[in-house]
Amino acid sequence: MRINLTKKDLVNLVYMQLGFSKQVSENLIEDFLVTIKDNIKSEKKLKLSKFGTFTVRAKKPRIGRNPKTKESKMISNRDVVLFKPSKEFKDFINLKDNE
């Protein structure tokens, strides 16, 4: 099984399972992803029921080191996106195949 899932894969899944045209499927996936990104950026939090919660957290500037050269470098402050899976999602992941 492949590790990466691309937009093209999602478009093909919608196309095959729902029967929409490829263009409509592509627009649907693109609009869905843009909605998620815009909401996370503006609200700093997005909860998808039975899936999980995305939150934005600010990281302070810090000193980092290149492990090869041992050179120190300042890492600037930045926002990072965190994901916390829901209880339902965790339970689904931990289901055994024989149950």
Short mmCIF file of C-alpha atoms in Angstrom, two decimals:
data_model
loop_
_atom_site.label_atom_id
_atom_site.label_comp_id
_atom_site.label_asym_id
_atom_site.label_seq_id
_atom_site.Cartn_x
_atom_site.Cartn_y
_atom_site.Cartn_z
CA MET A 1 0.00 0.00 0.00
CA ARG A 2 1.22 3.50 -0.84
CA ILE A 3 2.11 5.94 1.89
CA ASN A 4 1.37 9.19 0.01
CA LEU A 5 -2.17 10.16 -0.93
CA THR A 6 -2.28 12.91 -3.55
CA LYS A 7 -5.05 15.27 -4.63
CA LYS A 8 -5.21 13.31 -7.86
CA ASP A 9 -5.88 10.12 -5.86
CA LEU A 10 -8.69 11.87 -3.95
CA VAL A 11 -10.18 13.21 -7.19
CA ASN A 12 -10.15 9.70 -8.66
CA LEU A 13 -11.81 8.27 -5.54
CA VAL A 14 -14.63 10.84 -5.69
CA TYR A 15 -14.94 10.28 -9.45
CA MET A 16 -15.18 6.50 -9.08
CA GLN A 17 -17.34 6.30 -5.94
CA LEU A 18 -19.73 9.21 -6.45
CA GLY A 19 -19.82 9.35 -10.24
CA PHE A 20 -19.11 13.07 -10.56
CA SER A 21 -17.05 14.20 -13.55
CA LYS A 22 -13.32 14.53 -12.98
CA GLN A 23 -13.59 18.35 -13.20
CA VAL A 24 -16.39 18.49 -10.60
CA SER A 25 -14.47 16.03 -8.39
CA GLU A 26 -11.32 18.14 -8.65
CA ASN A 27 -13.23 21.33 -7.81
CA LEU A 28 -14.89 19.61 -4.84
CA ILE A 29 -11.58 18.40 -3.38
CA GLU A 30 -9.86 21.75 -4.03
CA ASP A 31 -12.71 23.71 -2.40
CA PHE A 32 -12.69 21.35 0.60
CA LEU A 33 -8.93 21.77 1.15
CA VAL A 34 -9.06 25.56 0.67
CA THR A 35 -11.91 25.80 3.20
CA ILE A 36 -9.87 23.84 5.74
CA LYS A 37 -6.73 25.95 5.18
CA ASP A 38 -8.62 29.26 5.32
CA ASN A 39 -10.44 28.27 8.49
CA ILE A 40 -7.25 27.17 10.26
CA LYS A 41 -5.49 30.39 9.24
CA SER A 42 -8.30 32.73 10.33
CA GLU A 43 -9.65 30.93 13.40
CA LYS A 44 -6.40 29.25 14.58
CA LYS A 45 -8.43 26.08 15.23
CA LEU A 46 -10.51 23.62 13.22
CA LYS A 47 -12.41 20.66 14.60
CA LEU A 48 -13.59 17.92 12.24
CA SER A 49 -16.09 15.75 14.07
CA LYS A 50 -15.00 12.13 14.58
CA PHE A 51 -11.64 12.93 12.95
CA GLY A 52 -9.67 15.40 15.06
CA THR A 53 -8.70 18.98 15.78
CA PHE A 54 -6.13 21.14 14.03
CA THR A 55 -4.69 24.01 16.08
CA VAL A 56 -2.07 26.68 15.40
CA ARG A 57 0.63 27.22 18.00
CA ALA A 58 3.31 29.90 18.07
CA LYS A 59 6.88 28.71 18.60
CA LYS A 60 9.46 31.04 20.11
CA PRO A 61 12.80 31.73 18.45
CA ARG A 62 15.56 29.33 19.52
CA ILE A 63 19.09 28.28 18.77
CA GLY A 64 19.51 25.24 16.58
CA ARG A 65 22.63 23.34 15.59
CA ASN A 66 23.66 21.63 12.39
CA PRO A 67 24.51 18.08 13.54
CA LYS A 68 27.21 17.67 10.88
CA THR A 69 29.11 20.94 11.33
CA LYS A 70 28.01 21.74 14.92
CA GLU A 71 27.35 25.27 13.66
CA SER A 72 24.80 27.22 15.73
CA LYS A 73 22.06 29.12 13.96
CA MET A 74 19.06 31.13 15.16
CA ILE A 75 15.70 29.59 14.25
CA SER A 76 13.10 32.33 13.92
CA ASN A 77 9.71 32.37 15.64
CA ARG A 78 6.97 30.68 13.63
CA ASP A 79 3.48 29.25 13.76
CA VAL A 80 3.06 25.48 13.52
CA VAL A 81 -0.05 23.38 12.94
CA LEU A 82 -0.76 20.62 15.44
CA PHE A 83 -3.22 17.76 14.99
CA LYS A 84 -4.93 15.92 17.82
CA PRO A 85 -6.95 12.90 16.69
CA SER A 86 -10.44 12.36 18.11
CA LYS A 87 -11.30 9.40 20.32
CA GLU A 88 -13.24 7.80 17.44
CA PHE A 89 -10.23 8.15 15.12
CA LYS A 90 -7.87 6.64 17.72
CA ASP A 91 -10.29 3.76 18.31
CA PHE A 92 -10.53 3.12 14.55
CA ILE A 93 -6.73 3.08 14.18
CA ASN A 94 -6.35 0.66 17.09
CA LEU A 95 -8.99 -1.84 15.87
CA LYS A 96 -7.54 -5.24 15.13
CA ASP A 97 -8.35 -6.88 11.79
CA ASN A 98 -9.90 -9.92 13.47
CA GLU A 99 -12.42 -7.95 15.57
#
